Short mmCIF file of C-alpha atoms in Angstrom, two decimals:
data_model
loop_
_atom_site.label_atom_id
_atom_site.label_comp_id
_atom_site.label_asym_id
_atom_site.label_seq_id
_atom_site.Cartn_x
_atom_site.Cartn_y
_atom_site.Cartn_z
CA MET A 653 -96.79 -183.77 -194.72
CA SER A 654 -99.63 -182.59 -196.55
CA LEU A 655 -102.38 -180.64 -194.44
CA VAL A 656 -105.28 -182.84 -195.82
CA ARG A 657 -107.98 -184.18 -193.90
CA SER A 658 -107.95 -187.89 -193.06
CA ILE A 659 -110.58 -189.55 -195.47
CA SER A 660 -112.32 -193.20 -195.42
CA ILE A 661 -110.18 -195.04 -198.14
CA SER A 662 -111.40 -198.44 -199.15
CA PHE A 663 -107.55 -200.82 -198.56
CA PHE A 664 -108.81 -203.35 -199.41
CA MET A 665 -107.91 -202.56 -203.14
CA ILE A 666 -104.12 -201.33 -201.76
CA ALA A 667 -102.02 -202.13 -204.76
CA SER A 668 -98.31 -202.76 -205.51
CA ILE A 669 -95.61 -203.64 -207.60
CA SER A 670 -92.30 -205.26 -208.11
CA PRO A 671 -89.22 -203.37 -209.02
CA ALA A 672 -88.44 -205.29 -212.14
CA SER A 673 -92.45 -204.36 -213.12
CA ALA A 674 -91.49 -200.32 -212.01
CA GLN A 675 -93.05 -199.72 -215.37
CA SER A 676 -96.41 -201.10 -214.73
CA LEU A 677 -98.51 -198.70 -213.39
CA PRO A 678 -102.08 -199.49 -211.87
CA GLY A 679 -105.72 -197.70 -212.16
CA GLY A 680 -104.86 -195.10 -215.20
CA PHE A 681 -101.19 -193.87 -213.47
CA VAL A 682 -98.86 -192.54 -215.43
CA TYR A 683 -96.09 -190.19 -215.34
CA LEU A 684 -95.93 -186.62 -215.24
CA ARG A 685 -93.21 -187.01 -216.73
CA ASP A 686 -94.77 -188.59 -219.93
CA ILE A 687 -97.19 -185.93 -219.71
CA ASP A 688 -94.76 -182.29 -219.61
CA PRO A 689 -91.69 -182.49 -219.00
CA SER A 690 -91.74 -179.12 -218.46
CA VAL A 691 -93.21 -178.92 -214.96
CA ILE A 692 -90.07 -179.02 -212.91
CA GLN A 693 -90.50 -181.82 -210.20
CA ASP A 694 -88.31 -181.48 -206.43
CA ILE A 695 -90.22 -184.84 -205.17
CA ARG A 696 -89.13 -183.88 -201.32
CA TYR A 697 -90.19 -187.55 -199.77
CA ALA A 698 -87.76 -188.88 -201.79
CA THR A 699 -84.73 -186.72 -200.35
CA ALA A 700 -83.57 -186.19 -196.96
CA ASN A 701 -85.04 -182.41 -197.10
CA ASN A 702 -87.75 -182.94 -195.46
CA PHE A 703 -89.35 -182.82 -192.38
CA VAL A 704 -88.79 -186.84 -191.42
CA GLY A 705 -85.02 -185.91 -192.27
CA ARG A 706 -84.55 -188.97 -194.93
CA PRO A 707 -86.36 -190.45 -197.41
CA LEU A 708 -89.88 -191.71 -196.69
CA ALA A 709 -91.36 -195.46 -197.01
CA GLY A 710 -91.98 -196.57 -200.91
CA TYR A 711 -89.46 -193.29 -203.20
CA GLY A 712 -87.80 -194.89 -204.31
CA ALA A 713 -87.75 -192.22 -207.25
CA GLY A 714 -88.43 -188.55 -206.90
CA GLU A 715 -91.09 -189.17 -209.77
CA CYS A 716 -94.52 -187.55 -209.48
CA VAL A 717 -96.86 -190.72 -210.50
CA VAL A 718 -100.99 -189.05 -210.93
CA LYS A 719 -103.59 -190.57 -212.18
CA ARG A 720 -104.28 -189.52 -216.16
CA GLU A 721 -106.60 -186.79 -215.78
CA VAL A 722 -104.94 -185.18 -213.51
CA GLY A 723 -101.18 -185.25 -215.08
CA GLU A 724 -103.33 -183.80 -218.17
CA ARG A 725 -104.81 -180.75 -216.23
CA LEU A 726 -101.63 -180.19 -215.04
CA LYS A 727 -100.37 -179.59 -218.22
CA ALA A 728 -102.78 -177.80 -219.25
CA VAL A 729 -101.87 -175.34 -216.10
CA GLN A 730 -98.51 -175.66 -217.25
CA ALA A 731 -99.20 -173.86 -220.54
CA GLU A 732 -100.82 -171.46 -218.67
CA LEU A 733 -98.25 -170.50 -217.02
CA ALA A 734 -95.50 -171.01 -219.68
CA ALA A 735 -97.46 -167.72 -220.96
CA GLN A 736 -96.03 -165.79 -218.39
CA ASN A 737 -92.53 -166.80 -217.76
CA LEU A 738 -93.80 -168.88 -214.53
CA SER A 739 -93.56 -172.59 -213.91
CA LEU A 740 -95.76 -175.38 -211.75
CA LYS A 741 -92.39 -177.71 -209.75
CA MET A 742 -94.30 -180.82 -207.96
CA PHE A 743 -93.33 -181.31 -204.02
CA ASP A 744 -95.86 -184.79 -203.90
CA CYS A 745 -98.16 -186.25 -206.14
CA TYR A 746 -98.86 -189.79 -205.66
CA ARG A 747 -97.75 -191.56 -202.07
CA PRO A 748 -97.73 -194.51 -201.37
CA ALA A 749 -100.01 -195.54 -198.62
CA ARG A 750 -97.35 -197.07 -196.81
CA ALA A 751 -95.04 -193.79 -196.72
CA SER A 752 -98.31 -192.23 -194.46
CA LEU A 753 -98.02 -194.76 -192.39
CA ASP A 754 -93.67 -194.15 -191.90
CA MET A 755 -94.97 -190.39 -190.93
CA VAL A 756 -97.35 -191.90 -187.74
CA LYS A 757 -93.72 -193.60 -186.46
CA TRP A 758 -92.31 -190.76 -187.10
CA SER A 759 -94.42 -188.48 -184.68
CA GLN A 760 -94.69 -191.57 -182.36
CA ASN A 761 -90.99 -192.24 -182.31
CA GLY A 762 -90.44 -189.34 -178.73
CA ARG A 763 -87.81 -187.45 -180.64
CA GLU A 764 -87.57 -183.53 -181.82
CA THR A 765 -84.86 -182.83 -182.82
CA ALA A 766 -83.77 -178.97 -184.22
CA ALA A 767 -84.24 -179.70 -187.67
CA GLU A 768 -87.97 -180.95 -187.32
CA ARG A 769 -89.00 -177.82 -185.29
CA ARG A 770 -88.10 -176.13 -188.59
CA TYR A 771 -90.79 -177.01 -190.35
CA ASN A 772 -93.35 -177.40 -186.25
CA PRO A 773 -92.14 -174.29 -184.80
CA ARG A 774 -95.10 -174.01 -182.82
CA ILE A 775 -96.63 -177.28 -182.74
CA PRO A 776 -95.58 -180.86 -181.24
CA LYS A 777 -95.17 -182.92 -183.56
CA THR A 778 -97.77 -185.44 -181.15
CA GLU A 779 -100.19 -182.59 -181.11
CA LEU A 780 -100.03 -183.13 -185.65
CA PHE A 781 -102.33 -185.65 -186.90
CA ARG A 782 -105.31 -184.07 -184.15
CA LEU A 783 -104.68 -180.47 -185.82
CA GLY A 784 -105.08 -182.51 -189.00
CA TYR A 785 -101.34 -180.83 -190.28
CA ILE A 786 -101.08 -184.95 -191.36
CA ALA A 787 -103.62 -187.89 -191.95
CA SER A 788 -102.91 -191.32 -191.37
CA ARG A 789 -104.71 -192.25 -194.57
CA SER A 790 -104.11 -189.46 -197.78
CA GLN A 791 -105.87 -188.37 -200.28
CA HIS A 792 -102.27 -188.36 -201.86
CA SER A 793 -102.38 -191.90 -202.17
CA THR A 794 -104.86 -192.12 -204.34
CA GLY A 795 -103.31 -189.94 -207.45
CA ALA A 796 -105.82 -187.13 -207.30
CA ALA A 797 -103.73 -184.89 -204.31
CA LEU A 798 -100.77 -182.94 -205.20
CA ASP A 799 -98.03 -180.53 -203.62
CA LEU A 800 -96.54 -177.87 -205.53
CA THR A 801 -95.96 -174.04 -206.12
CA LEU A 802 -94.52 -171.81 -208.34
CA VAL A 803 -91.32 -170.55 -209.91
CA ASP A 804 -90.33 -167.17 -211.97
CA LEU A 805 -88.32 -168.62 -214.43
CA LYS A 806 -87.16 -165.05 -214.52
CA ALA A 807 -85.76 -164.78 -211.36
CA ASP A 808 -82.19 -166.69 -210.09
CA ASN A 809 -83.22 -169.58 -208.59
CA SER A 810 -79.92 -171.30 -207.85
CA GLY A 811 -80.29 -171.79 -204.35
CA LYS A 812 -79.22 -174.80 -203.13
CA TYR A 813 -80.88 -177.22 -199.69
CA ASP A 814 -77.01 -177.45 -197.95
CA PRO A 815 -77.91 -179.90 -194.95
CA THR A 816 -75.02 -178.74 -193.31
CA LYS A 817 -76.14 -174.98 -192.54
CA SER A 818 -78.41 -174.83 -190.47
CA TYR A 819 -81.64 -173.09 -191.71
CA ALA A 820 -84.41 -170.88 -189.92
CA ASP A 821 -88.40 -171.92 -189.68
CA CYS A 822 -90.60 -172.04 -191.99
CA THR A 823 -92.01 -168.86 -191.13
CA ALA A 824 -89.07 -167.29 -191.53
CA PRO A 825 -87.63 -164.28 -194.05
CA VAL A 826 -87.38 -166.47 -197.76
CA GLU A 827 -83.29 -164.84 -196.84
CA VAL A 828 -82.93 -166.84 -194.28
CA ARG A 829 -85.20 -170.02 -194.27
CA ALA A 830 -83.89 -173.01 -196.43
CA PRO A 831 -84.18 -172.35 -200.30
CA GLU A 832 -86.37 -174.20 -202.14
CA GLY A 833 -85.54 -172.19 -205.69
CA SER A 834 -89.91 -170.89 -206.21
CA VAL A 835 -91.62 -167.69 -205.65
CA ASP A 836 -91.72 -166.33 -201.74
CA MET A 837 -95.11 -168.04 -200.78
CA GLY A 838 -94.60 -166.76 -197.11
CA THR A 839 -93.53 -170.23 -195.34
CA GLY A 840 -91.05 -172.95 -196.99
CA TYR A 841 -93.33 -175.82 -197.95
CA ASP A 842 -95.59 -178.44 -195.40
CA CYS A 843 -94.53 -175.48 -192.66
CA THR A 844 -97.45 -176.97 -189.98
CA ASP A 845 -98.10 -173.22 -189.10
CA ALA A 846 -101.09 -170.75 -189.26
CA LYS A 847 -98.76 -168.42 -191.71
CA GLY A 848 -99.28 -171.86 -194.00
CA HIS A 849 -103.01 -171.19 -193.84
CA THR A 850 -104.11 -170.38 -197.79
CA ALA A 851 -105.50 -167.16 -197.17
CA ALA A 852 -103.13 -166.44 -193.58
CA PRO A 853 -103.17 -162.44 -193.02
CA SER A 854 -99.75 -162.27 -191.43
CA ILE A 855 -97.68 -162.16 -194.95
CA THR A 856 -97.51 -159.82 -197.14
CA GLN A 857 -99.44 -158.48 -199.96
CA GLU A 858 -96.98 -159.98 -202.47
CA GLN A 859 -96.63 -163.66 -201.22
CA ARG A 860 -100.43 -162.93 -201.00
CA ALA A 861 -100.32 -162.38 -204.50
CA TRP A 862 -98.94 -165.16 -205.44
CA ARG A 863 -100.97 -167.51 -203.48
CA ARG A 864 -103.59 -166.00 -205.28
CA ARG A 865 -102.14 -166.69 -208.27
CA LEU A 866 -101.37 -170.51 -208.10
CA VAL A 867 -104.85 -170.72 -206.57
CA ALA A 868 -106.82 -169.14 -208.73
CA ALA A 869 -104.42 -171.40 -212.22
CA MET A 870 -105.39 -174.26 -210.30
CA ALA A 871 -108.56 -173.82 -210.11
CA ARG A 872 -109.17 -173.03 -213.56
CA GLN A 873 -108.27 -176.70 -214.37
CA GLY A 874 -111.27 -177.86 -211.56
CA PHE A 875 -108.11 -178.10 -208.88
CA VAL A 876 -109.37 -177.88 -205.19
CA ASN A 877 -106.72 -176.11 -203.03
CA TYR A 878 -106.75 -177.61 -199.31
CA SER A 879 -107.18 -173.87 -196.93
CA LYS A 880 -104.71 -174.78 -194.33
CA GLU A 881 -101.77 -175.46 -196.79
CA TRP A 882 -101.81 -173.33 -200.01
CA TRP A 883 -99.08 -175.31 -201.49
CA HIS A 884 -102.15 -178.67 -201.25
CA PHE A 885 -104.60 -179.06 -204.39
CA SER A 886 -106.92 -182.41 -204.85
CA LEU A 887 -108.88 -182.69 -207.56
CA PRO A 888 -112.58 -184.01 -207.18
CA GLY A 889 -113.62 -187.40 -208.40
CA ALA A 890 -110.09 -188.54 -209.66
CA GLY A 891 -109.15 -190.34 -207.21
CA GLY A 892 -110.80 -193.44 -205.46
CA ALA A 893 -108.89 -196.31 -203.57
CA ALA A 894 -105.58 -195.86 -202.44
CA TYR A 895 -102.79 -197.57 -203.50
CA ASP A 896 -99.42 -198.67 -202.01
CA PHE A 897 -97.21 -199.38 -205.22
CA PRO A 898 -94.09 -197.80 -204.53
CA ILE A 899 -92.16 -195.34 -206.24
CA GLN A 900 -90.09 -196.56 -208.80
CA PRO A 901 -86.62 -194.82 -211.80
CA ARG A 902 -89.35 -193.68 -214.30
CA ARG A 903 -87.59 -195.77 -217.45
CA ASN A 904 -87.06 -193.37 -220.28
#
């Protein structure tokens, strides 16, 4: 969902490609796997494991696509973390503009399901745009914004999301909320709650230490965290126009 500010983007440069030319990424975009295959990927909007409960428009594959400079800097972050038995895990990278419009339609459909409330335990989804929790024009569509977390490679990360289970909401203790195979940052991914703010005072010291560790590692490569989302980072100057080409499977 990404707590991103609504930014003014020139949509006359939105690009698209057909499935037949899926490998022809425009505007200096690359598949992150081609830059660093060691980075773990869990692209949630290509699955039903997200706040909408289905794959979003434009997500034809669970692949992280980014601008090349962004990918190279992520590779440098990953190299630093690897020495500490840690890894990045990508939740979202480039986001087709049509996916943001899909989010707008979702927010206006007049329904609030129990599964949706896991991500928005205290805020009606009709309020998410006004409060800055979703943007109709997302910086993700420029290829310069990312949603990610840390994985402790020494820990047991075998827990998998089970769509048949009823999990506690995203602010609950890690033992009862949906598993994400990553360190405990105090909330789940895409948690639209004050507890998801990077400097939230309501988390434990250990959770705060993990957030600071992630922010520091990303900052050393020039990435800036968005204060309302511990998971959201952007690289100033690496963006530009928004794009709408679909994410297609990467050919080996």
